[in-house]
Amino acid sequence: VDAFQAWCGPCKTVVDLFRKLKNEVGSDLLHFAVAEVDSIDALEKYRGKCEPVFLFYAGGELVAVVRGVTAPLLQKTILEQL
């Protein structure tokens, strides 16, 4: 989940990376989403920051967090979580 604030918008620079990984992996277990933290109370702790935050969930539980846009780290985290 790309957790973003309305004033900043979702991180568009990683959309291509996510599409590429989804096409390469082709797993039904892999889903990408965006969430505006300003309108979701459960994501309140991610408000007020100007760095992208990517949240990784498995079985409904938060299993990893990546702060900032670091493509190699995002890719590594995604593949490790699968």
mmCIF file of N, CA and C in Angstrom:
data_model
loop_
_atom_site.group_PDB
_atom_site.id
_atom_site.type_symbol
_atom_site.label_atom_id
_atom_site.label_comp_id
_atom_site.label_asym_id
_atom_site.label_seq_id
_atom_site.Cartn_x
_atom_site.Cartn_y
_atom_site.Cartn_z
ATOM 1 N N VAL A 1 0.852 -1.167 0.000
ATOM 2 C CA VAL A 1 0.000 0.000 0.000
ATOM 3 C C VAL A 1 0.899 1.230 0.000
ATOM 4 N N ASP A 2 0.662 2.108 -0.972
ATOM 5 C CA ASP A 2 1.348 3.394 -1.015
ATOM 6 C C ASP A 2 0.525 4.337 -0.154
ATOM 7 N N ALA A 3 1.013 4.630 1.059
ATOM 8 C CA ALA A 3 0.315 5.518 1.985
ATOM 9 C C ALA A 3 0.750 6.947 1.699
ATOM 10 N N PHE A 4 -0.195 7.803 1.301
ATOM 11 C CA PHE A 4 0.154 9.159 0.908
ATOM 12 C C PHE A 4 -0.794 10.173 1.528
ATOM 13 N N GLN A 5 -0.385 11.441 1.501
ATOM 14 C CA GLN A 5 -1.228 12.538 1.949
ATOM 15 C C GLN A 5 -1.785 13.256 0.734
ATOM 16 N N ALA A 6 -2.975 13.810 0.858
ATOM 17 C CA ALA A 6 -3.664 14.444 -0.271
ATOM 18 C C ALA A 6 -2.819 15.541 -0.914
ATOM 19 N N TRP A 7 -2.096 16.309 -0.111
ATOM 20 C CA TRP A 7 -1.315 17.425 -0.657
ATOM 21 C C TRP A 7 -0.118 16.943 -1.454
ATOM 22 N N CYS A 8 0.274 15.706 -1.270
ATOM 23 C CA CYS A 8 1.445 15.168 -1.959
ATOM 24 C C CYS A 8 1.056 14.206 -3.077
ATOM 25 N N GLY A 9 0.001 13.468 -2.884
ATOM 26 C CA GLY A 9 -0.442 12.499 -3.883
ATOM 27 C C GLY A 9 0.325 11.198 -3.807
ATOM 28 N N PRO A 10 -0.200 10.155 -4.442
ATOM 29 C CA PRO A 10 0.497 8.867 -4.441
ATOM 30 C C PRO A 10 1.821 8.972 -5.193
ATOM 31 N N CYS A 11 2.739 8.100 -4.859
ATOM 32 C CA CYS A 11 4.073 8.130 -5.454
ATOM 33 C C CYS A 11 4.027 7.542 -6.861
ATOM 34 N N LYS A 12 3.991 8.405 -7.842
ATOM 35 C CA LYS A 12 3.853 7.970 -9.231
ATOM 36 C C LYS A 12 5.123 7.351 -9.786
ATOM 37 N N THR A 13 6.266 7.650 -9.175
ATOM 38 C CA THR A 13 7.524 7.143 -9.714
ATOM 39 C C THR A 13 7.680 5.629 -9.553
ATOM 40 N N VAL A 14 6.929 5.036 -8.640
ATOM 41 C CA VAL A 14 7.071 3.593 -8.433
ATOM 42 C C VAL A 14 5.991 2.773 -9.133
ATOM 43 N N VAL A 15 5.032 3.440 -9.756
ATOM 44 C CA VAL A 15 3.958 2.712 -10.439
ATOM 45 C C VAL A 15 4.526 1.772 -11.494
ATOM 46 N N ASP A 16 5.491 2.244 -12.265
ATOM 47 C CA ASP A 16 6.108 1.387 -13.284
ATOM 48 C C ASP A 16 6.801 0.177 -12.654
ATOM 49 N N LEU A 17 7.483 0.391 -11.532
ATOM 50 C CA LEU A 17 8.138 -0.717 -10.834
ATOM 51 C C LEU A 17 7.094 -1.742 -10.388
ATOM 52 N N PHE A 18 5.991 -1.273 -9.812
ATOM 53 C CA PHE A 18 4.943 -2.173 -9.361
ATOM 54 C C PHE A 18 4.346 -2.956 -10.526
ATOM 55 N N ARG A 19 4.086 -2.290 -11.628
ATOM 56 C CA ARG A 19 3.535 -2.978 -12.810
ATOM 57 C C ARG A 19 4.506 -4.035 -13.318
ATOM 58 N N LYS A 20 5.779 -3.675 -13.385
ATOM 59 C CA LYS A 20 6.802 -4.605 -13.864
ATOM 60 C C LYS A 20 6.849 -5.848 -12.964
ATOM 61 N N LEU A 21 6.875 -5.633 -11.661
ATOM 62 C CA LEU A 21 6.924 -6.763 -10.732
ATOM 63 C C LEU A 21 5.673 -7.632 -10.836
ATOM 64 N N LYS A 22 4.524 -7.004 -10.943
ATOM 65 C CA LYS A 22 3.270 -7.760 -11.055
ATOM 66 C C LYS A 22 3.292 -8.623 -12.314
ATOM 67 N N ASN A 23 3.790 -8.061 -13.418
ATOM 68 C CA ASN A 23 3.869 -8.819 -14.671
ATOM 69 C C ASN A 23 4.889 -9.951 -14.573
ATOM 70 N N GLU A 24 6.028 -9.692 -13.936
ATOM 71 C CA GLU A 24 7.072 -10.718 -13.814
ATOM 72 C C GLU A 24 6.666 -11.828 -12.860
ATOM 73 N N VAL A 25 6.119 -11.460 -11.724
ATOM 74 C CA VAL A 25 5.775 -12.437 -10.696
ATOM 75 C C VAL A 25 4.470 -13.144 -11.051
ATOM 76 N N GLY A 26 3.488 -12.370 -11.506
ATOM 77 C CA GLY A 26 2.212 -12.947 -11.915
ATOM 78 C C GLY A 26 1.469 -13.663 -10.811
ATOM 79 N N SER A 27 1.773 -13.363 -9.588
ATOM 80 C CA SER A 27 1.161 -14.051 -8.457
ATOM 81 C C SER A 27 -0.184 -13.437 -8.081
ATOM 82 N N ASP A 28 -1.149 -14.291 -7.776
ATOM 83 C CA ASP A 28 -2.433 -13.819 -7.277
ATOM 84 C C ASP A 28 -2.296 -13.294 -5.846
ATOM 85 N N LEU A 29 -1.157 -13.538 -5.226
ATOM 86 C CA LEU A 29 -0.922 -13.067 -3.866
ATOM 87 C C LEU A 29 -0.450 -11.617 -3.833
ATOM 88 N N LEU A 30 -0.065 -11.076 -4.972
ATOM 89 C CA LEU A 30 0.517 -9.733 -5.031
ATOM 90 C C LEU A 30 -0.508 -8.723 -5.518
ATOM 91 N N HIS A 31 -0.801 -7.744 -4.665
ATOM 92 C CA HIS A 31 -1.744 -6.681 -4.994
ATOM 93 C C HIS A 31 -1.158 -5.354 -4.544
ATOM 94 N N PHE A 32 -1.348 -4.331 -5.337
ATOM 95 C CA PHE A 32 -0.873 -2.999 -4.993
ATOM 96 C C PHE A 32 -2.075 -2.090 -4.800
ATOM 97 N N ALA A 33 -1.963 -1.169 -3.846
ATOM 98 C CA ALA A 33 -3.056 -0.236 -3.573
ATOM 99 C C ALA A 33 -2.470 1.085 -3.089
ATOM 100 N N VAL A 34 -3.310 2.106 -3.114
ATOM 101 C CA VAL A 34 -2.931 3.409 -2.560
ATOM 102 C C VAL A 34 -3.951 3.774 -1.494
ATOM 103 N N ALA A 35 -3.493 4.506 -0.465
ATOM 104 C CA ALA A 35 -4.385 4.908 0.623
ATOM 105 C C ALA A 35 -4.031 6.321 1.054
ATOM 106 N N GLU A 36 -5.029 7.193 1.068
ATOM 107 C CA GLU A 36 -4.821 8.565 1.514
ATOM 108 C C GLU A 36 -4.896 8.591 3.036
ATOM 109 N N VAL A 37 -3.764 8.840 3.682
ATOM 110 C CA VAL A 37 -3.696 8.762 5.142
ATOM 111 C C VAL A 37 -4.539 9.834 5.837
ATOM 112 N N ASP A 38 -4.838 10.929 5.134
ATOM 113 C CA ASP A 38 -5.642 11.994 5.729
ATOM 114 C C ASP A 38 -7.078 11.542 5.996
ATOM 115 N N SER A 39 -7.543 10.545 5.287
ATOM 116 C CA SER A 39 -8.935 10.126 5.428
ATOM 117 C C SER A 39 -9.098 8.747 6.075
ATOM 118 N N ILE A 40 -8.008 8.162 6.546
ATOM 119 C CA ILE A 40 -8.072 6.831 7.167
ATOM 120 C C ILE A 40 -7.461 6.923 8.561
ATOM 121 N N ASP A 41 -8.297 6.850 9.580
ATOM 122 C CA ASP A 41 -7.835 7.019 10.963
ATOM 123 C C ASP A 41 -6.741 6.031 11.356
ATOM 124 N N ALA A 42 -6.819 4.801 10.869
ATOM 125 C CA ALA A 42 -5.830 3.787 11.224
ATOM 126 C C ALA A 42 -4.432 4.130 10.699
ATOM 127 N N LEU A 43 -4.341 5.044 9.719
ATOM 128 C CA LEU A 43 -3.048 5.440 9.149
ATOM 129 C C LEU A 43 -2.597 6.819 9.628
ATOM 130 N N GLU A 44 -3.193 7.288 10.716
ATOM 131 C CA GLU A 44 -2.910 8.628 11.235
ATOM 132 C C GLU A 44 -1.424 8.857 11.526
ATOM 133 N N LYS A 45 -0.718 7.831 11.972
ATOM 134 C CA LYS A 45 0.692 8.007 12.328
ATOM 135 C C LYS A 45 1.580 8.312 11.118
ATOM 136 N N TYR A 46 1.050 8.152 9.906
ATOM 137 C CA TYR A 46 1.822 8.447 8.699
ATOM 138 C C TYR A 46 1.552 9.850 8.164
ATOM 139 N N ARG A 47 0.729 10.617 8.854
ATOM 140 C CA ARG A 47 0.417 11.984 8.433
ATOM 141 C C ARG A 47 1.547 12.934 8.813
ATOM 142 N N GLY A 48 1.659 14.033 8.060
ATOM 143 C CA GLY A 48 2.626 15.070 8.394
ATOM 144 C C GLY A 48 4.050 14.787 7.967
ATOM 145 N N LYS A 49 4.255 13.765 7.195
ATOM 146 C CA LYS A 49 5.600 13.427 6.721
ATOM 147 C C LYS A 49 5.635 13.657 5.211
ATOM 148 N N CYS A 50 6.761 14.108 4.716
ATOM 149 C CA CYS A 50 6.818 14.363 3.278
ATOM 150 C C CYS A 50 7.667 13.324 2.556
ATOM 151 N N GLU A 51 7.697 12.113 3.087
ATOM 152 C CA GLU A 51 8.371 11.027 2.386
ATOM 153 C C GLU A 51 7.356 9.928 2.106
ATOM 154 N N PRO A 52 7.477 9.295 0.955
ATOM 155 C CA PRO A 52 6.557 8.195 0.662
ATOM 156 C C PRO A 52 6.742 7.048 1.661
ATOM 157 N N VAL A 53 5.647 6.389 1.976
ATOM 158 C CA VAL A 53 5.679 5.236 2.877
ATOM 159 C C VAL A 53 4.934 4.100 2.187
ATOM 160 N N PHE A 54 5.563 2.946 2.144
ATOM 161 C CA PHE A 54 4.968 1.770 1.528
ATOM 162 C C PHE A 54 4.768 0.721 2.612
ATOM 163 N N LEU A 55 3.520 0.292 2.765
ATOM 164 C CA LEU A 55 3.148 -0.663 3.805
ATOM 165 C C LEU A 55 2.879 -2.018 3.162
ATOM 166 N N PHE A 56 3.426 -3.053 3.749
ATOM 167 C CA PHE A 56 3.271 -4.409 3.222
ATOM 168 C C PHE A 56 2.450 -5.239 4.198
ATOM 169 N N TYR A 57 1.349 -5.785 3.690
ATOM 170 C CA TYR A 57 0.442 -6.581 4.507
ATOM 171 C C TYR A 57 0.400 -8.017 3.988
ATOM 172 N N ALA A 58 0.273 -8.939 4.924
ATOM 173 C CA ALA A 58 0.073 -10.354 4.594
ATOM 174 C C ALA A 58 -0.923 -10.904 5.601
ATOM 175 N N GLY A 59 -1.956 -11.511 5.112
ATOM 176 C CA GLY A 59 -2.975 -12.058 6.005
ATOM 177 C C GLY A 59 -3.633 -10.994 6.862
ATOM 178 N N GLY A 60 -3.713 -9.776 6.357
ATOM 179 C CA GLY A 60 -4.341 -8.681 7.098
ATOM 180 C C GLY A 60 -3.455 -8.036 8.144
ATOM 181 N N GLU A 61 -2.209 -8.467 8.241
ATOM 182 C CA GLU A 61 -1.271 -7.927 9.231
ATOM 183 C C GLU A 61 -0.157 -7.142 8.544
ATOM 184 N N LEU A 62 0.251 -6.044 9.141
ATOM 185 C CA LEU A 62 1.381 -5.273 8.639
ATOM 186 C C LEU A 62 2.659 -6.068 8.882
ATOM 187 N N VAL A 63 3.405 -6.370 7.804
ATOM 188 C CA VAL A 63 4.595 -7.203 7.937
ATOM 189 C C VAL A 63 5.887 -6.471 7.601
ATOM 190 N N ALA A 64 5.781 -5.337 6.905
ATOM 191 C CA ALA A 64 6.991 -4.579 6.562
ATOM 192 C C ALA A 64 6.600 -3.154 6.181
ATOM 193 N N VAL A 65 7.552 -2.242 6.370
ATOM 194 C CA VAL A 65 7.370 -0.841 6.003
ATOM 195 C C VAL A 65 8.633 -0.371 5.312
ATOM 196 N N VAL A 66 8.488 0.317 4.187
ATOM 197 C CA VAL A 66 9.626 0.932 3.500
ATOM 198 C C VAL A 66 9.328 2.418 3.394
ATOM 199 N N ARG A 67 10.242 3.229 3.905
ATOM 200 C CA ARG A 67 10.095 4.681 3.840
ATOM 201 C C ARG A 67 11.009 5.211 2.749
ATOM 202 N N GLY A 68 10.454 6.084 1.913
ATOM 203 C CA GLY A 68 11.228 6.656 0.820
ATOM 204 C C GLY A 68 11.140 5.788 -0.424
ATOM 205 N N VAL A 69 11.515 6.409 -1.536
ATOM 206 C CA VAL A 69 11.450 5.707 -2.820
ATOM 207 C C VAL A 69 12.833 5.177 -3.163
ATOM 208 N N THR A 70 13.063 3.945 -2.801
ATOM 209 C CA THR A 70 14.301 3.258 -3.123
ATOM 210 C C THR A 70 13.903 1.987 -3.869
ATOM 211 N N ALA A 71 13.928 2.064 -5.196
ATOM 212 C CA ALA A 71 13.434 0.963 -6.022
ATOM 213 C C ALA A 71 14.045 -0.391 -5.661
ATOM 214 N N PRO A 72 15.380 -0.492 -5.496
ATOM 215 C CA PRO A 72 15.937 -1.808 -5.152
ATOM 216 C C PRO A 72 15.407 -2.341 -3.813
ATOM 217 N N LEU A 73 15.248 -1.466 -2.824
ATOM 218 C CA LEU A 73 14.737 -1.905 -1.526
ATOM 219 C C LEU A 73 13.266 -2.302 -1.629
ATOM 220 N N LEU A 74 12.480 -1.533 -2.374
ATOM 221 C CA LEU A 74 11.074 -1.890 -2.573
ATOM 222 C C LEU A 74 10.947 -3.250 -3.254
ATOM 223 N N GLN A 75 11.720 -3.454 -4.314
ATOM 224 C CA GLN A 75 11.667 -4.725 -5.041
ATOM 225 C C GLN A 75 12.090 -5.875 -4.139
ATOM 226 N N LYS A 76 13.158 -5.691 -3.400
ATOM 227 C CA LYS A 76 13.651 -6.739 -2.485
ATOM 228 C C LYS A 76 12.589 -7.073 -1.439
ATOM 229 N N THR A 77 11.982 -6.059 -0.861
ATOM 230 C CA THR A 77 10.971 -6.276 0.177
ATOM 231 C C THR A 77 9.761 -7.006 -0.394
ATOM 232 N N ILE A 78 9.318 -6.604 -1.565
ATOM 233 C CA ILE A 78 8.177 -7.262 -2.201
ATOM 234 C C ILE A 78 8.480 -8.740 -2.443
ATOM 235 N N LEU A 79 9.624 -9.035 -3.018
ATOM 236 C CA LEU A 79 9.965 -10.425 -3.323
ATOM 237 C C LEU A 79 10.170 -11.242 -2.051
ATOM 238 N N GLU A 80 10.747 -10.640 -1.018
ATOM 239 C CA GLU A 80 10.919 -11.362 0.253
ATOM 240 C C GLU A 80 9.557 -11.687 0.892
ATOM 241 N N GLN A 81 8.638 -10.764 0.805
ATOM 242 C CA GLN A 81 7.329 -10.978 1.439
ATOM 243 C C GLN A 81 6.490 -12.006 0.696
ATOM 244 N N LEU A 82 6.754 -12.174 -0.603
ATOM 245 C CA LEU A 82 6.017 -13.203 -1.343
ATOM 246 C C LEU A 82 6.490 -14.586 -0.920
#
